[in-house]
CSV table of C-alpha atoms in Angstrom, one decimal:
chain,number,residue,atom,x,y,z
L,1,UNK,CA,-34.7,42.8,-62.8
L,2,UNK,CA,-37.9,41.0,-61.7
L,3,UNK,CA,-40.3,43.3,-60.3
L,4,UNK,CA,-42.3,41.8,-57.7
L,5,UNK,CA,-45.7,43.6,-56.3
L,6,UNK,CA,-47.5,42.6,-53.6
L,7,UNK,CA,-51.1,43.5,-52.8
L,8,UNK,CA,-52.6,45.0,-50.8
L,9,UNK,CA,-50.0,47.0,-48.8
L,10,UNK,CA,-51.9,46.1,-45.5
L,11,UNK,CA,-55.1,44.5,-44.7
L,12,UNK,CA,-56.8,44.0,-41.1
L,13,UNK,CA,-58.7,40.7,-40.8
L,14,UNK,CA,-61.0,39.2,-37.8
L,15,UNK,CA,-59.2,36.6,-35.5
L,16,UNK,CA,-60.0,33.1,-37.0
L,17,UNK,CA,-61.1,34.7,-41.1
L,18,UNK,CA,-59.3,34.3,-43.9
L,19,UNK,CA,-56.4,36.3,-45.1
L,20,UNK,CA,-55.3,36.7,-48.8
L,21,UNK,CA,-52.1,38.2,-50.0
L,22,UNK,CA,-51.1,38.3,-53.5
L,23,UNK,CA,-48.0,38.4,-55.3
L,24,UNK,CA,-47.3,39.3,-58.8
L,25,UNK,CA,-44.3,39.1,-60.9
L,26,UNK,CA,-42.9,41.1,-63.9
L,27,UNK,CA,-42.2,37.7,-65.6
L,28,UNK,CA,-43.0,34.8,-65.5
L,29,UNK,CA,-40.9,32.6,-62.5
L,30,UNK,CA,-41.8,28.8,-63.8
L,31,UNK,CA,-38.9,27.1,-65.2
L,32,UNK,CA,-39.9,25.1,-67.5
L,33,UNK,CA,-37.3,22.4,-67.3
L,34,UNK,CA,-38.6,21.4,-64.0
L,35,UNK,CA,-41.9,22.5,-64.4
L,36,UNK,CA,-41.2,24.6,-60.9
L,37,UNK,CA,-42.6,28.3,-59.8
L,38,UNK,CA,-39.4,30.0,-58.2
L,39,UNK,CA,-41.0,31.7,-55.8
L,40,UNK,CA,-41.1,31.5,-52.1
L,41,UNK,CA,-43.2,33.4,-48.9
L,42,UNK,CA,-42.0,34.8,-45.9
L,43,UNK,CA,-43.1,36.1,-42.7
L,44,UNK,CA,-41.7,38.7,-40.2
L,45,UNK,CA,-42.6,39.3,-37.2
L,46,UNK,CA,-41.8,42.9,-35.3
L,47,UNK,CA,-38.2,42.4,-34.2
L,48,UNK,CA,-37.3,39.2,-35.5
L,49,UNK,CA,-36.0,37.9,-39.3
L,50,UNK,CA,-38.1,36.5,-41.9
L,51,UNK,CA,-39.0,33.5,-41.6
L,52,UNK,CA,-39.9,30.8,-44.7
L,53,UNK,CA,-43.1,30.1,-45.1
L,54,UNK,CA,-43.7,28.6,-48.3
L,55,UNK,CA,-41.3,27.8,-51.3
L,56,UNK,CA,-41.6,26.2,-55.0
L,57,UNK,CA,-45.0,28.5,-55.3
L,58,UNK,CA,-46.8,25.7,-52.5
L,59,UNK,CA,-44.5,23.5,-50.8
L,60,UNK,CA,-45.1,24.6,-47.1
L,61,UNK,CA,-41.7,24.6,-45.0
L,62,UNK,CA,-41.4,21.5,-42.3
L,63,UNK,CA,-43.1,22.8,-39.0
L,64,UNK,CA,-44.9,25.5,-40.6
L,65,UNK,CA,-48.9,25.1,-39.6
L,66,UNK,CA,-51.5,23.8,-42.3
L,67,UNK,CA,-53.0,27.1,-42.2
L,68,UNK,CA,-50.4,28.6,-44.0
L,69,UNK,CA,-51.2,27.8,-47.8
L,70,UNK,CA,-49.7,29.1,-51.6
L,71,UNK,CA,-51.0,29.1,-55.1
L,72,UNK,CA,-50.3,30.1,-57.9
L,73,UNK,CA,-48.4,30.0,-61.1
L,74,UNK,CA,-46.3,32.2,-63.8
L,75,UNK,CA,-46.4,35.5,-62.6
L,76,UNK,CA,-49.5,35.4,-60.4
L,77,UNK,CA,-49.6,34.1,-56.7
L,78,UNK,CA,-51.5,33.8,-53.7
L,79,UNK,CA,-50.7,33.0,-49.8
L,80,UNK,CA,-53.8,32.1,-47.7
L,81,UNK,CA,-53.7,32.1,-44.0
L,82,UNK,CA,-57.3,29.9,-43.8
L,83,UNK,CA,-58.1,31.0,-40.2
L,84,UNK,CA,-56.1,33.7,-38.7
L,85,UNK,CA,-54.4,33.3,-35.3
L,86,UNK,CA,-52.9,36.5,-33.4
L,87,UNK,CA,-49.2,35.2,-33.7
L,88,UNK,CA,-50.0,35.6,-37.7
L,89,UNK,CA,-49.3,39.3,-37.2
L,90,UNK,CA,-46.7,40.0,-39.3
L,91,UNK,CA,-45.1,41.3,-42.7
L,92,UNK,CA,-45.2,38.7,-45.2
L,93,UNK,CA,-42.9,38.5,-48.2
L,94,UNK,CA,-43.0,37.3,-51.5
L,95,UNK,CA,-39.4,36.5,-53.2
L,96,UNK,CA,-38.7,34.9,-56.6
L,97,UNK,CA,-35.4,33.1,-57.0
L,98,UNK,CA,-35.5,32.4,-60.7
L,99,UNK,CA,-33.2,35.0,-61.5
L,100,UNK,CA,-30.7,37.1,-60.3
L,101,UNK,CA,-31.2,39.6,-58.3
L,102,UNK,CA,-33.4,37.8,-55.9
L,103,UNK,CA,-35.9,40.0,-55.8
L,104,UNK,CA,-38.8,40.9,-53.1
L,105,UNK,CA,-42.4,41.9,-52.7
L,106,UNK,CA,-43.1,45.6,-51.0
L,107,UNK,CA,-44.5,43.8,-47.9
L,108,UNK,CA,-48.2,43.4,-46.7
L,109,UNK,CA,-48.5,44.1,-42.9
L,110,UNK,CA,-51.4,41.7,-41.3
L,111,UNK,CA,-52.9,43.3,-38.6
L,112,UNK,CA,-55.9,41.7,-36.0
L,113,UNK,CA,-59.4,43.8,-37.2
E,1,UNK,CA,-28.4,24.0,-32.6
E,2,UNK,CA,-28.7,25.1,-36.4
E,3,UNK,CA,-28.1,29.0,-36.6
E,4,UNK,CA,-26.4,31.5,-38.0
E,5,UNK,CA,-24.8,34.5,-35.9
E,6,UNK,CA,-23.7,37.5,-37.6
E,7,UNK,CA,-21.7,40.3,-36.3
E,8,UNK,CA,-19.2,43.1,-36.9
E,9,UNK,CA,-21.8,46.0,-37.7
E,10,UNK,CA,-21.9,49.3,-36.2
E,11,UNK,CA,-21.8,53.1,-36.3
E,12,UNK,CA,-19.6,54.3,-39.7
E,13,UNK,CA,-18.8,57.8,-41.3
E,14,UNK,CA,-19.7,57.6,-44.9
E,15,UNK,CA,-16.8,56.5,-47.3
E,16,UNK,CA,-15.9,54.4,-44.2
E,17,UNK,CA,-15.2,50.5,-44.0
E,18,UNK,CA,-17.0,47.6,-42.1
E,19,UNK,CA,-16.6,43.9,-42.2
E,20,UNK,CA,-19.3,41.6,-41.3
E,21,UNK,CA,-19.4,38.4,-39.9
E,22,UNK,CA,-21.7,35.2,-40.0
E,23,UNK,CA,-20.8,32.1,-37.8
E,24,UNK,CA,-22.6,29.0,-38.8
E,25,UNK,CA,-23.3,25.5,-36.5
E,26,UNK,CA,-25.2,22.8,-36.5
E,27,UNK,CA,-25.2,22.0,-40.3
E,28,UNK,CA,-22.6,21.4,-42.7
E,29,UNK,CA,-21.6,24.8,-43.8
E,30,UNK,CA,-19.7,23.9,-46.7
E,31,UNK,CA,-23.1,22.6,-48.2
E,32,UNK,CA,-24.7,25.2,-48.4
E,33,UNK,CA,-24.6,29.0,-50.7
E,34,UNK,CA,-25.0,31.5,-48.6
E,35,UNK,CA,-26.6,35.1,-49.0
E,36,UNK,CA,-26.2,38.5,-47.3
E,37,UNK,CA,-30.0,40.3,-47.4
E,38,UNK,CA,-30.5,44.0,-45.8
E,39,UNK,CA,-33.4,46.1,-44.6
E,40,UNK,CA,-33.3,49.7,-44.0
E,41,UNK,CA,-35.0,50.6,-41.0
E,42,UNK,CA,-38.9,50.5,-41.6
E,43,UNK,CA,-38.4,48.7,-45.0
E,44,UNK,CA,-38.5,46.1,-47.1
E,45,UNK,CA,-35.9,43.2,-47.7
E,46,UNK,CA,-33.4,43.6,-50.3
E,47,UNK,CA,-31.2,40.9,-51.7
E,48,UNK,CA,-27.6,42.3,-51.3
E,49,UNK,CA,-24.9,39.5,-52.3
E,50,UNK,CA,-24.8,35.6,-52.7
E,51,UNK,CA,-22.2,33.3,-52.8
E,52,UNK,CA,-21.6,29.8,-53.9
E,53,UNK,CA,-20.7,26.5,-51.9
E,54,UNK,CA,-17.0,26.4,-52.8
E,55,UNK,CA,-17.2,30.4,-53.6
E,56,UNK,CA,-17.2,29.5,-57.5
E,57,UNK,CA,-20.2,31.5,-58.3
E,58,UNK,CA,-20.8,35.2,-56.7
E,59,UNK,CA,-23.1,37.9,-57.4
E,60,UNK,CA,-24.2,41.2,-55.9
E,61,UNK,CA,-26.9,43.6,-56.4
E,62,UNK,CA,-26.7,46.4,-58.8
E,63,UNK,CA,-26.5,48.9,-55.3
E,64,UNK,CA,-23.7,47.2,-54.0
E,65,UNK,CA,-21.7,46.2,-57.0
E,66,UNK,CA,-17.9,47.1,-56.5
E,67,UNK,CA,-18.1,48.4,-52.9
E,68,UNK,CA,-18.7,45.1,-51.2
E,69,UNK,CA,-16.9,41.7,-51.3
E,70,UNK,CA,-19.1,38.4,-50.1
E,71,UNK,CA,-16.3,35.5,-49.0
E,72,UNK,CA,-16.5,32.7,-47.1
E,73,UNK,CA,-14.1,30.6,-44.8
E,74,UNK,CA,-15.5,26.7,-44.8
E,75,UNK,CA,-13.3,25.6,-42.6
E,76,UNK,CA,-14.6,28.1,-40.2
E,77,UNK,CA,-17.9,28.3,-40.9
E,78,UNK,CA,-17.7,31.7,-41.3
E,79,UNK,CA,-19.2,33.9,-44.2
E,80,UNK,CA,-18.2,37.5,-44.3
E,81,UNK,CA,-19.1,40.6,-46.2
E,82,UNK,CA,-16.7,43.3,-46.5
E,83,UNK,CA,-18.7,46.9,-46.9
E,84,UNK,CA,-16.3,50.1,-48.4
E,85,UNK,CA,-17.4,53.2,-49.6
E,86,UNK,CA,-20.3,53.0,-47.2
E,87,UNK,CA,-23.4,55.5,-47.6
E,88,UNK,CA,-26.2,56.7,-46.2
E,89,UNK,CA,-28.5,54.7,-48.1
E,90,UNK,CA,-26.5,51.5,-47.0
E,91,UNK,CA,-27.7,51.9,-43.2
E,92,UNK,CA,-29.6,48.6,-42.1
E,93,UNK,CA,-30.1,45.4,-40.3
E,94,UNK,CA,-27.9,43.1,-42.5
E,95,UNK,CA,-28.9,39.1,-42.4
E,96,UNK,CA,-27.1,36.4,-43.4
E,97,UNK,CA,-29.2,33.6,-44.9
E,98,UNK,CA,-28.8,30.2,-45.6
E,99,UNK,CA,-29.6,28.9,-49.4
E,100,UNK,CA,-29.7,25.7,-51.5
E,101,UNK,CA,-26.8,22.8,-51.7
E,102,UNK,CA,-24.2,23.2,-54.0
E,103,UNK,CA,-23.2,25.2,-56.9
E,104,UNK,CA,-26.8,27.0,-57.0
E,105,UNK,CA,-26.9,30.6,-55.7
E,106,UNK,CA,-30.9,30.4,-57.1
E,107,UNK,CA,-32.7,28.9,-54.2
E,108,UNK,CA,-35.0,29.8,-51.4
E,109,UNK,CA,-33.9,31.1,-47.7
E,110,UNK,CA,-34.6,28.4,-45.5
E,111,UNK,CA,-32.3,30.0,-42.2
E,112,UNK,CA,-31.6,33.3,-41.2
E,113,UNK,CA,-29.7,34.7,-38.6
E,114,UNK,CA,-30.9,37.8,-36.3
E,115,UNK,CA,-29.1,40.5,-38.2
E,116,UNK,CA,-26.6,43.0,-37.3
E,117,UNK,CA,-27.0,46.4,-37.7
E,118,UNK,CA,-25.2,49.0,-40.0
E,119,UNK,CA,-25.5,52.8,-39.3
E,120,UNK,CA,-23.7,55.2,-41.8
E,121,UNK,CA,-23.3,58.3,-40.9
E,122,UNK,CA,-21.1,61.8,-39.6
């Protein structure tokens, strides 16, 4: 299976600063055949479901705001909230769906500082 | 509206048997593969089952393998996921979640539903 580790577990960031979660794979999630990462970002809030964020590594989901942002490719990634808003509080998830089992990250909780 | 409802969970002994449910509107069902993904309580997603288009292509997770049964019913909408020999270790909030068109199982999870929740235990 593909191992997916997120990092940090947590982090608490100012209201309009920048917050950096990263994502790292056990292998490498680009198919080369369509030169794509396989790898996708999601956020949850308390009580609800996930929710996509990001897929193909940086390809932000329709509706989703331009603060949201993902690098990244092979087995290392990045999501970037640019300037954080309080509605980002949240668990956000990295998954890669280049192979079966569709694994997850661990989580990162975002809190306000 | 396009969303996915599922249903059907609920409070079981262990060994015990539950069928879920997952009503789907507002987009063409038959599309799409479908997945089943659960979180114990204060955890982590985990992938549990996925399921093809036309049902042609079906896996599980290593956890699940030969206790649960991922079907679907395209004429009515419906995807289901039969649970047996239920544990402990199997109580969650089960989602079902929407994947890519066609065949592929492989894809990103672009809808979920709200969950229902599974409790095992005497």
């Amino acid at each position: 299976d593909i191992v997916m580790t997120q990092s940090p577990d947590s982090l608490a960031v100012s209201l309009g600063e920048r917050a950096t979660i990263n994502c790292k794979s056990s292998q490498s999630v680009l198919y080369s055949s369509d030169n794509k990462n396989y790898l996708a970002w999601y956020r949850q809030k308390p009580g609800q479901p996930p929710k996509l964020l990001i897929y193909w590594a940086s390809t932000r989901e329709s509706g989703v705001p331009d603060r949201f942002s993902g690098s990244g490719s092979g087995t290392d990634f990045t999501l970037t909230i640019s300037s954080l808003q309080a509605e980002d509080v949240a668990v956000y998830y990295c998954q890669q769906y280049y192979r079966s089992p569709e694994t997850f990250g661990q989580g990162t909780k975002v809190e306000i500082k | 509206e396009v969303q996915l409802v599922e249903s059907g969970g609920g409070l079981v002994k262990p060994g015990g048997s539950l069928r879920l449910s997952c009503a789907a509107s507002g987009f063409i069902f038959s599309s799409y593969s479908m997945n089943w993904v659960r979180q114990a309580p204060g955890k982590g997603l985990e992938w549990v089952s996925s399921i093809s288009s036309g049902s042609s292509y079906i896996y599980y997770a290593d956890s699940v393998k030969g206790r649960f049964t991922v079907t679907r019913d395209n004429a009515k909408n419906s995807l289901y996921l039969q649970m047996s020999s239920l544990r402990a270790e199997d109580t969650a909030i089960y989602y079902c979640a929407r994947g890519g068109v066609g065949s592929t199982t492989l894809w990103y999870l672009d809808l979920w539903g709200r969950g229902t929740l599974v409790t095992v235990s005497s």
